[in-house]
Amino acid sequence: NEGVFIGGLQRINENQSTTKIFHFPIQPDNKYIDSSNPQTVIHPIEDNSIRIQGGLLISNQQEALVACMTDFSGISFIKRISKGVSGWDTRNYESILNHPAPDPSIMNNFGQVFSRHETSKHIVVGYVSDPENIYFVNNLQILTEKSIATWEKHLLSYNRKSTSGHSYGSKLLGFDDYLFVSAPSDGTIRQNGGAVYCYRKNNNKWIKTEKLLPPTGTNRFDDLFGSALASNKKYLAVGAIGFGEKGKVFIYKKVNEH
């Protein structure tokens, strides 16, 4: 009922721009959205002097927004933004995580893939550098909300040999205590066949419960299984844009709680 929030560039001057969130509310008289002019322009972080690069990702969480972004110095931020007593013009900010670039010479892709289900207490962030190897970015950072403004951090990684070049973490999907991570270039079945890793949280640990793979057989195309993920909690849809000449979507049904 809050309308639509869109991340986009706003020009500061002839040579500079920054990324902001534009709020288009629902009109009370006709229930339509007036797309001609945003009611509120929201800076993703409190300090308006910090310029944000493109690639801002936002997700709704009840009456708040979760925003993941990177500034021009390479520092990434995850913020929760909620409206204040007078609406979105007087908003509140909660800093969930600040992530410095692992090395100034390396592009920081932290947060360029992330998942936040509307009612879930987990935020999953992709492309996290390994503390022992800054060039390895196939890790995931999982943040779990324990209480108000208190977040628990988990680093989820997988065997380097299994994920190197396999695009592990390209797509993320999380709800409740379940997490699905795609690796569209996984080579288990064939080169660029793809895979989807399934995780479930148990006793504060994320356990891999299954690895979904495309069908075996001859296929002269790259399957790229896991190029898209969607779920309604009962069914999981896995896209494979390279399967056959037109691509294919595989549907999986949840049969138990494991």
PDB file of C-alpha atoms in Angstrom:
ATOM      1  CA  ASN A   1       0.000   0.000   0.000  1.00  0.00           C
ATOM      2  CA  GLU A   2       3.032   2.309   0.027  1.00  0.00           C
ATOM      3  CA  GLY A   3       3.255   2.549  -3.759  1.00  0.00           C
ATOM      4  CA  VAL A   4       6.396   1.933  -5.800  1.00  0.00           C
ATOM      5  CA  PHE A   5      10.035   2.586  -4.869  1.00  0.00           C
ATOM      6  CA  ILE A   6      12.549   2.818  -7.728  1.00  0.00           C
ATOM      7  CA  GLY A   7      16.311   3.255  -7.556  1.00  0.00           C
ATOM      8  CA  GLY A   8      17.739   5.598 -10.168  1.00  0.00           C
ATOM      9  CA  LEU A   9      20.387   8.188 -10.936  1.00  0.00           C
ATOM     10  CA  GLN A  10      19.931  11.830 -10.012  1.00  0.00           C
ATOM     11  CA  ARG A  11      22.264  14.355 -11.584  1.00  0.00           C
ATOM     12  CA  ILE A  12      24.071  16.671  -9.155  1.00  0.00           C
ATOM     13  CA  ASN A  13      25.859  18.785 -11.745  1.00  0.00           C
ATOM     14  CA  GLU A  14      27.253  18.448 -15.261  1.00  0.00           C
ATOM     15  CA  ASN A  15      29.919  15.947 -14.199  1.00  0.00           C
ATOM     16  CA  GLN A  16      28.460  14.189 -11.157  1.00  0.00           C
ATOM     17  CA  SER A  17      25.437  12.072 -10.311  1.00  0.00           C
ATOM     18  CA  THR A  18      24.312   9.849  -7.450  1.00  0.00           C
ATOM     19  CA  THR A  19      21.829   7.034  -6.975  1.00  0.00           C
ATOM     20  CA  LYS A  20      18.649   7.736  -5.016  1.00  0.00           C
ATOM     21  CA  ILE A  21      15.299   6.100  -4.277  1.00  0.00           C
ATOM     22  CA  PHE A  22      12.223   7.638  -5.875  1.00  0.00           C
ATOM     23  CA  HIS A  23       8.852   7.058  -4.184  1.00  0.00           C
ATOM     24  CA  PHE A  24       5.688   7.031  -6.292  1.00  0.00           C
ATOM     25  CA  PRO A  25       2.698   6.666  -3.922  1.00  0.00           C
ATOM     26  CA  ILE A  26      -0.751   5.279  -4.678  1.00  0.00           C
ATOM     27  CA  GLN A  27      -3.264   8.028  -5.348  1.00  0.00           C
ATOM     28  CA  PRO A  28      -6.061   7.806  -2.717  1.00  0.00           C
ATOM     29  CA  ASP A  29      -8.806   8.921  -5.110  1.00  0.00           C
ATOM     30  CA  ASN A  30      -8.302   6.370  -7.892  1.00  0.00           C
ATOM     31  CA  LYS A  31      -5.767   3.854  -6.449  1.00  0.00           C
ATOM     32  CA  TYR A  32      -3.464   4.440  -9.416  1.00  0.00           C
ATOM     33  CA  ILE A  33       0.206   5.377  -9.220  1.00  0.00           C
ATOM     34  CA  ASP A  34       1.164   8.797 -10.567  1.00  0.00           C
ATOM     35  CA  SER A  35       4.352   7.988 -12.462  1.00  0.00           C
ATOM     36  CA  SER A  36       4.897  11.521 -13.703  1.00  0.00           C
ATOM     37  CA  ASN A  37       6.434  12.893 -10.534  1.00  0.00           C
ATOM     38  CA  PRO A  38       7.813  11.154  -7.406  1.00  0.00           C
ATOM     39  CA  GLN A  39       6.386  12.389  -4.123  1.00  0.00           C
ATOM     40  CA  THR A  40       9.643  11.815  -2.230  1.00  0.00           C
ATOM     41  CA  VAL A  41      13.290  11.457  -3.241  1.00  0.00           C
ATOM     42  CA  ILE A  42      15.122   9.379  -0.642  1.00  0.00           C
ATOM     43  CA  HIS A  43      18.875   9.353  -0.217  1.00  0.00           C
ATOM     44  CA  PRO A  44      19.827   5.731   0.630  1.00  0.00           C
ATOM     45  CA  ILE A  45      22.022   6.776   3.569  1.00  0.00           C
ATOM     46  CA  GLU A  46      21.730   9.621   6.057  1.00  0.00           C
ATOM     47  CA  ASP A  47      24.715  11.633   4.783  1.00  0.00           C
ATOM     48  CA  ASN A  48      23.554  13.328   1.598  1.00  0.00           C
ATOM     49  CA  SER A  49      27.134  14.322   0.768  1.00  0.00           C
ATOM     50  CA  ILE A  50      28.114  10.689   0.055  1.00  0.00           C
ATOM     51  CA  ARG A  51      27.582   9.820  -3.590  1.00  0.00           C
ATOM     52  CA  ILE A  52      26.252   6.350  -4.335  1.00  0.00           C
ATOM     53  CA  GLN A  53      27.258   4.399  -7.416  1.00  0.00           C
ATOM     54  CA  GLY A  54      24.752   2.745  -9.703  1.00  0.00           C
ATOM     55  CA  GLY A  55      23.575  -0.738  -8.789  1.00  0.00           C
ATOM     56  CA  LEU A  56      21.460   0.200  -5.775  1.00  0.00           C
ATOM     57  CA  LEU A  57      19.269  -2.750  -4.746  1.00  0.00           C
ATOM     58  CA  ILE A  58      16.159  -2.285  -2.627  1.00  0.00           C
ATOM     59  CA  SER A  59      13.662  -4.729  -1.133  1.00  0.00           C
ATOM     60  CA  ASN A  60      10.516  -4.159   0.848  1.00  0.00           C
ATOM     61  CA  GLN A  61      10.189  -5.478   4.377  1.00  0.00           C
ATOM     62  CA  GLN A  62       6.697  -4.755   5.674  1.00  0.00           C
ATOM     63  CA  GLU A  63       6.652  -0.946   6.141  1.00  0.00           C
ATOM     64  CA  ALA A  64      10.387  -0.501   5.634  1.00  0.00           C
ATOM     65  CA  LEU A  65      12.964  -0.758   2.860  1.00  0.00           C
ATOM     66  CA  VAL A  66      16.247  -2.642   2.913  1.00  0.00           C
ATOM     67  CA  ALA A  67      18.809  -0.997   0.637  1.00  0.00           C
ATOM     68  CA  CYS A  68      22.198  -2.346  -0.435  1.00  0.00           C
ATOM     69  CA  MET A  69      24.596   0.043  -2.159  1.00  0.00           C
ATOM     70  CA  THR A  70      28.241   1.014  -2.749  1.00  0.00           C
ATOM     71  CA  ASP A  71      29.695   4.517  -2.652  1.00  0.00           C
ATOM     72  CA  PHE A  72      32.388   5.870  -4.969  1.00  0.00           C
ATOM     73  CA  SER A  73      35.150   5.034  -2.475  1.00  0.00           C
ATOM     74  CA  GLY A  74      34.265   1.311  -2.634  1.00  0.00           C
ATOM     75  CA  ILE A  75      32.494   1.032   0.735  1.00  0.00           C
ATOM     76  CA  SER A  76      29.253  -0.965   0.666  1.00  0.00           C
ATOM     77  CA  PHE A  77      26.315  -0.269   2.971  1.00  0.00           C
ATOM     78  CA  ILE A  78      23.193  -2.156   3.970  1.00  0.00           C
ATOM     79  CA  LYS A  79      20.561   0.116   5.476  1.00  0.00           C
ATOM     80  CA  ARG A  80      16.995  -0.308   6.654  1.00  0.00           C
ATOM     81  CA  ILE A  81      14.897   2.748   5.909  1.00  0.00           C
ATOM     82  CA  SER A  82      11.500   3.257   7.526  1.00  0.00           C
ATOM     83  CA  LYS A  83       9.086   6.126   7.318  1.00  0.00           C
ATOM     84  CA  GLY A  84       8.819   8.554  10.222  1.00  0.00           C
ATOM     85  CA  VAL A  85       5.852  10.048  11.984  1.00  0.00           C
ATOM     86  CA  SER A  86       5.180  12.381   9.054  1.00  0.00           C
ATOM     87  CA  GLY A  87       5.730   9.788   6.342  1.00  0.00           C
ATOM     88  CA  TRP A  88       8.722   9.221   4.082  1.00  0.00           C
ATOM     89  CA  ASP A  89       9.796  12.864   4.308  1.00  0.00           C
ATOM     90  CA  THR A  90      10.862  12.213   7.924  1.00  0.00           C
ATOM     91  CA  ARG A  91      12.397   8.778   7.575  1.00  0.00           C
ATOM     92  CA  ASN A  92      14.502   6.712   9.958  1.00  0.00           C
ATOM     93  CA  TYR A  93      17.738   4.909   9.105  1.00  0.00           C
ATOM     94  CA  GLU A  94      19.222   1.784  10.659  1.00  0.00           C
ATOM     95  CA  SER A  95      22.746   0.775   9.707  1.00  0.00           C
ATOM     96  CA  ILE A  96      22.850  -3.015   9.305  1.00  0.00           C
ATOM     97  CA  LEU A  97      26.339  -3.454   7.855  1.00  0.00           C
ATOM     98  CA  ASN A  98      29.218  -1.457   6.380  1.00  0.00           C
ATOM     99  CA  HIS A  99      31.599  -3.477   4.216  1.00  0.00           C
ATOM    100  CA  PRO A 100      34.896  -1.888   3.091  1.00  0.00           C
ATOM    101  CA  ALA A 101      36.424  -2.848  -0.218  1.00  0.00           C
ATOM    102  CA  PRO A 102      38.843  -5.792   0.254  1.00  0.00           C
ATOM    103  CA  ASP A 103      41.506  -3.973  -1.746  1.00  0.00           C
ATOM    104  CA  PRO A 104      41.390  -0.574  -3.499  1.00  0.00           C
ATOM    105  CA  SER A 105      42.539  -2.181  -6.754  1.00  0.00           C
ATOM    106  CA  ILE A 106      39.697  -4.762  -6.775  1.00  0.00           C
ATOM    107  CA  MET A 107      36.146  -3.934  -7.759  1.00  0.00           C
ATOM    108  CA  ASN A 108      33.880  -4.403  -4.751  1.00  0.00           C
ATOM    109  CA  ASN A 109      30.791  -6.328  -5.881  1.00  0.00           C
ATOM    110  CA  PHE A 110      29.530  -6.879  -2.337  1.00  0.00           C
ATOM    111  CA  GLY A 111      25.770  -6.560  -2.327  1.00  0.00           C
ATOM    112  CA  GLN A 112      25.297  -6.551  -6.083  1.00  0.00           C
ATOM    113  CA  VAL A 113      23.290  -9.723  -5.503  1.00  0.00           C
ATOM    114  CA  PHE A 114      21.145  -9.991  -2.423  1.00  0.00           C
ATOM    115  CA  SER A 115      17.911 -11.541  -1.226  1.00  0.00           C
ATOM    116  CA  ARG A 116      15.464 -10.278   1.351  1.00  0.00           C
ATOM    117  CA  HIS A 117      12.063 -11.894   1.711  1.00  0.00           C
ATOM    118  CA  GLU A 118       9.358  -9.535   2.918  1.00  0.00           C
ATOM    119  CA  THR A 119       8.714 -11.415   6.166  1.00  0.00           C
ATOM    120  CA  SER A 120      12.051 -13.202   6.570  1.00  0.00           C
ATOM    121  CA  LYS A 121      14.558 -12.241   9.247  1.00  0.00           C
ATOM    122  CA  HIS A 122      17.487 -13.032   6.959  1.00  0.00           C
ATOM    123  CA  ILE A 123      19.404 -10.864   4.517  1.00  0.00           C
ATOM    124  CA  VAL A 124      21.692 -12.764   2.141  1.00  0.00           C
ATOM    125  CA  VAL A 125      24.429 -10.853   0.328  1.00  0.00           C
ATOM    126  CA  GLY A 126      26.463 -12.275  -2.557  1.00  0.00           C
ATOM    127  CA  TYR A 127      30.019 -11.761  -3.796  1.00  0.00           C
ATOM    128  CA  VAL A 128      31.760 -11.574  -0.421  1.00  0.00           C
ATOM    129  CA  SER A 129      35.553 -11.779  -0.458  1.00  0.00           C
ATOM    130  CA  ASP A 130      37.300 -14.526   1.486  1.00  0.00           C
ATOM    131  CA  PRO A 131      39.309 -12.988   4.379  1.00  0.00           C
ATOM    132  CA  GLU A 132      42.203 -15.299   3.472  1.00  0.00           C
ATOM    133  CA  ASN A 133      41.990 -14.749  -0.282  1.00  0.00           C
ATOM    134  CA  ILE A 134      40.675 -11.379  -1.440  1.00  0.00           C
ATOM    135  CA  TYR A 135      40.460 -12.587  -5.030  1.00  0.00           C
ATOM    136  CA  PHE A 136      37.933 -15.314  -4.154  1.00  0.00           C
ATOM    137  CA  VAL A 137      34.398 -13.912  -4.031  1.00  0.00           C
ATOM    138  CA  ASN A 138      32.188 -16.992  -4.047  1.00  0.00           C
ATOM    139  CA  ASN A 139      31.128 -16.519  -0.433  1.00  0.00           C
ATOM    140  CA  LEU A 140      27.781 -15.374   0.921  1.00  0.00           C
ATOM    141  CA  GLN A 141      27.183 -13.127   3.922  1.00  0.00           C
ATOM    142  CA  ILE A 142      24.017 -14.063   5.823  1.00  0.00           C
ATOM    143  CA  LEU A 143      22.662 -11.540   8.327  1.00  0.00           C
ATOM    144  CA  THR A 144      19.992 -12.725  10.739  1.00  0.00           C
ATOM    145  CA  GLU A 145      17.960 -10.262  12.791  1.00  0.00           C
ATOM    146  CA  LYS A 146      18.051 -11.459  16.401  1.00  0.00           C
ATOM    147  CA  SER A 147      16.318  -8.451  17.934  1.00  0.00           C
ATOM    148  CA  ILE A 148      15.720  -4.810  17.088  1.00  0.00           C
ATOM    149  CA  ALA A 149      18.918  -3.370  15.556  1.00  0.00           C
ATOM    150  CA  THR A 150      20.866  -6.549  16.435  1.00  0.00           C
ATOM    151  CA  TRP A 151      22.146  -8.704  13.586  1.00  0.00           C
ATOM    152  CA  GLU A 152      24.007 -12.021  13.647  1.00  0.00           C
ATOM    153  CA  LYS A 153      26.542 -12.625  10.864  1.00  0.00           C
ATOM    154  CA  HIS A 154      27.312 -15.910   9.099  1.00  0.00           C
ATOM    155  CA  LEU A 155      29.808 -16.408   6.284  1.00  0.00           C
ATOM    156  CA  LEU A 156      28.656 -19.169   3.966  1.00  0.00           C
ATOM    157  CA  SER A 157      31.234 -20.456   1.519  1.00  0.00           C
ATOM    158  CA  TYR A 158      31.822 -23.575  -0.488  1.00  0.00           C
ATOM    159  CA  ASN A 159      34.797 -25.544  -1.728  1.00  0.00           C
ATOM    160  CA  ARG A 160      36.941 -23.327  -3.947  1.00  0.00           C
ATOM    161  CA  LYS A 161      37.448 -26.019  -6.581  1.00  0.00           C
ATOM    162  CA  SER A 162      33.706 -26.570  -6.841  1.00  0.00           C
ATOM    163  CA  THR A 163      32.760 -22.927  -7.261  1.00  0.00           C
ATOM    164  CA  SER A 164      35.680 -21.346  -9.080  1.00  0.00           C
ATOM    165  CA  GLY A 165      34.254 -19.988 -12.310  1.00  0.00           C
ATOM    166  CA  HIS A 166      30.875 -21.542 -11.640  1.00  0.00           C
ATOM    167  CA  SER A 167      29.140 -18.243 -10.815  1.00  0.00           C
ATOM    168  CA  TYR A 168      28.119 -19.498  -7.375  1.00  0.00           C
ATOM    169  CA  GLY A 169      25.820 -16.884  -5.847  1.00  0.00           C
ATOM    170  CA  SER A 170      24.621 -15.380  -9.140  1.00  0.00           C
ATOM    171  CA  LYS A 171      21.005 -15.729  -7.999  1.00  0.00           C
ATOM    172  CA  LEU A 172      19.794 -15.894  -4.405  1.00  0.00           C
ATOM    173  CA  LEU A 173      16.371 -16.758  -3.047  1.00  0.00           C
ATOM    174  CA  GLY A 174      15.538 -16.906   0.642  1.00  0.00           C
ATOM    175  CA  PHE A 175      12.418 -17.352   2.755  1.00  0.00           C
ATOM    176  CA  ASP A 176      11.846 -18.495   6.323  1.00  0.00           C
ATOM    177  CA  ASP A 177      14.893 -20.657   7.164  1.00  0.00           C
ATOM    178  CA  TYR A 178      15.530 -21.772   3.579  1.00  0.00           C
ATOM    179  CA  LEU A 179      18.084 -20.457   1.121  1.00  0.00           C
ATOM    180  CA  PHE A 180      18.651 -21.324  -2.533  1.00  0.00           C
ATOM    181  CA  VAL A 181      21.893 -20.340  -4.253  1.00  0.00           C
ATOM    182  CA  SER A 182      22.419 -20.771  -7.974  1.00  0.00           C
ATOM    183  CA  ALA A 183      25.634 -21.528  -9.833  1.00  0.00           C
ATOM    184  CA  PRO A 184      24.612 -21.344 -13.508  1.00  0.00           C
ATOM    185  CA  SER A 185      28.108 -22.242 -14.763  1.00  0.00           C
ATOM    186  CA  ASP A 186      28.541 -25.310 -12.544  1.00  0.00           C
ATOM    187  CA  GLY A 187      30.168 -28.182 -14.417  1.00  0.00           C
ATOM    188  CA  THR A 188      28.874 -31.217 -12.503  1.00  0.00           C
ATOM    189  CA  ILE A 189      26.660 -32.450 -15.357  1.00  0.00           C
ATOM    190  CA  ARG A 190      28.381 -30.660 -18.216  1.00  0.00           C
ATOM    191  CA  GLN A 191      30.267 -27.431 -18.796  1.00  0.00           C
ATOM    192  CA  ASN A 192      27.982 -24.513 -17.931  1.00  0.00           C
ATOM    193  CA  GLY A 193      25.270 -26.996 -17.022  1.00  0.00           C
ATOM    194  CA  GLY A 194      24.483 -25.184 -13.795  1.00  0.00           C
ATOM    195  CA  ALA A 195      23.295 -26.144 -10.321  1.00  0.00           C
ATOM    196  CA  VAL A 196      21.226 -24.842  -7.422  1.00  0.00           C
ATOM    197  CA  TYR A 197      22.401 -25.369  -3.833  1.00  0.00           C
ATOM    198  CA  CYS A 198      19.702 -25.732  -1.171  1.00  0.00           C
ATOM    199  CA  TYR A 199      20.361 -24.722   2.439  1.00  0.00           C
ATOM    200  CA  ARG A 200      18.338 -24.795   5.628  1.00  0.00           C
ATOM    201  CA  LYS A 201      19.136 -23.133   8.928  1.00  0.00           C
ATOM    202  CA  ASN A 202      19.312 -25.567  11.838  1.00  0.00           C
ATOM    203  CA  ASN A 203      20.568 -24.644  15.326  1.00  0.00           C
ATOM    204  CA  ASN A 204      22.064 -21.372  14.056  1.00  0.00           C
ATOM    205  CA  LYS A 205      23.980 -23.175  11.292  1.00  0.00           C
ATOM    206  CA  TRP A 206      23.228 -23.184   7.576  1.00  0.00           C
ATOM    207  CA  ILE A 207      23.333 -26.773   6.326  1.00  0.00           C
ATOM    208  CA  LYS A 208      23.413 -27.764   2.662  1.00  0.00           C
ATOM    209  CA  THR A 209      20.516 -30.174   2.216  1.00  0.00           C
ATOM    210  CA  GLU A 210      20.520 -30.761  -1.523  1.00  0.00           C
ATOM    211  CA  LYS A 211      22.115 -29.848  -4.837  1.00  0.00           C
ATOM    212  CA  LEU A 212      19.701 -29.587  -7.759  1.00  0.00           C
ATOM    213  CA  LEU A 213      21.085 -30.363 -11.212  1.00  0.00           C
ATOM    214  CA  PRO A 214      19.715 -30.225 -14.761  1.00  0.00           C
ATOM    215  CA  PRO A 215      18.715 -33.466 -16.476  1.00  0.00           C
ATOM    216  CA  THR A 216      21.515 -35.561 -17.916  1.00  0.00           C
ATOM    217  CA  GLY A 217      21.675 -36.303 -21.605  1.00  0.00           C
ATOM    218  CA  THR A 218      22.930 -34.616 -24.702  1.00  0.00           C
ATOM    219  CA  ASN A 219      22.383 -30.907 -25.051  1.00  0.00           C
ATOM    220  CA  ARG A 220      24.425 -28.887 -27.507  1.00  0.00           C
ATOM    221  CA  PHE A 221      23.657 -25.675 -25.610  1.00  0.00           C
ATOM    222  CA  ASP A 222      24.850 -24.396 -22.230  1.00  0.00           C
ATOM    223  CA  ASP A 223      21.959 -25.152 -19.855  1.00  0.00           C
ATOM    224  CA  LEU A 224      22.759 -22.340 -17.400  1.00  0.00           C
ATOM    225  CA  PHE A 225      20.486 -24.099 -14.918  1.00  0.00           C
ATOM    226  CA  GLY A 226      19.834 -21.634 -12.084  1.00  0.00           C
ATOM    227  CA  SER A 227      19.807 -18.506 -14.226  1.00  0.00           C
ATOM    228  CA  ALA A 228      16.538 -17.569 -12.468  1.00  0.00           C
ATOM    229  CA  LEU A 229      14.869 -18.552  -9.175  1.00  0.00           C
ATOM    230  CA  ALA A 230      11.334 -18.042  -7.854  1.00  0.00           C
ATOM    231  CA  SER A 231       9.184 -19.646  -5.161  1.00  0.00           C
ATOM    232  CA  ASN A 232       5.834 -19.388  -3.385  1.00  0.00           C
ATOM    233  CA  LYS A 233       7.227 -21.510  -0.485  1.00  0.00           C
ATOM    234  CA  LYS A 234       5.518 -24.665  -1.765  1.00  0.00           C
ATOM    235  CA  TYR A 235       7.063 -24.795  -5.228  1.00  0.00           C
ATOM    236  CA  LEU A 236      10.521 -23.781  -6.436  1.00  0.00           C
ATOM    237  CA  ALA A 237      10.969 -22.658 -10.046  1.00  0.00           C
ATOM    238  CA  VAL A 238      14.456 -22.883 -11.549  1.00  0.00           C
ATOM    239  CA  GLY A 239      15.120 -21.239 -14.885  1.00  0.00           C
ATOM    240  CA  ALA A 240      17.629 -22.582 -17.403  1.00  0.00           C
ATOM    241  CA  ILE A 241      17.826 -20.020 -20.196  1.00  0.00           C
ATOM    242  CA  GLY A 242      20.174 -22.187 -22.267  1.00  0.00           C
ATOM    243  CA  PHE A 243      18.279 -25.468 -22.055  1.00  0.00           C
ATOM    244  CA  GLY A 244      17.375 -26.328 -25.633  1.00  0.00           C
ATOM    245  CA  GLU A 245      16.715 -23.640 -28.174  1.00  0.00           C
ATOM    246  CA  LYS A 246      14.180 -21.703 -26.100  1.00  0.00           C
ATOM    247  CA  GLY A 247      15.178 -22.384 -22.507  1.00  0.00           C
ATOM    248  CA  LYS A 248      13.151 -24.154 -19.857  1.00  0.00           C
ATOM    249  CA  VAL A 249      11.771 -23.738 -16.324  1.00  0.00           C
ATOM    250  CA  PHE A 250      11.941 -26.690 -13.918  1.00  0.00           C
ATOM    251  CA  ILE A 251       9.401 -26.883 -11.072  1.00  0.00           C
ATOM    252  CA  TYR A 252      10.164 -28.624  -7.769  1.00  0.00           C
ATOM    253  CA  LYS A 253       7.617 -29.322  -5.045  1.00  0.00           C
ATOM    254  CA  LYS A 254       8.409 -29.196  -1.345  1.00  0.00           C
ATOM    255  CA  VAL A 255       7.522 -32.591   0.158  1.00  0.00           C
ATOM    256  CA  ASN A 256       8.765 -32.199   3.750  1.00  0.00           C
ATOM    257  CA  GLU A 257      10.409 -29.740   6.121  1.00  0.00           C
ATOM    258  CA  HIS A 258      13.930 -30.947   5.341  1.00  0.00           C
TER     259      HIS A 258
END
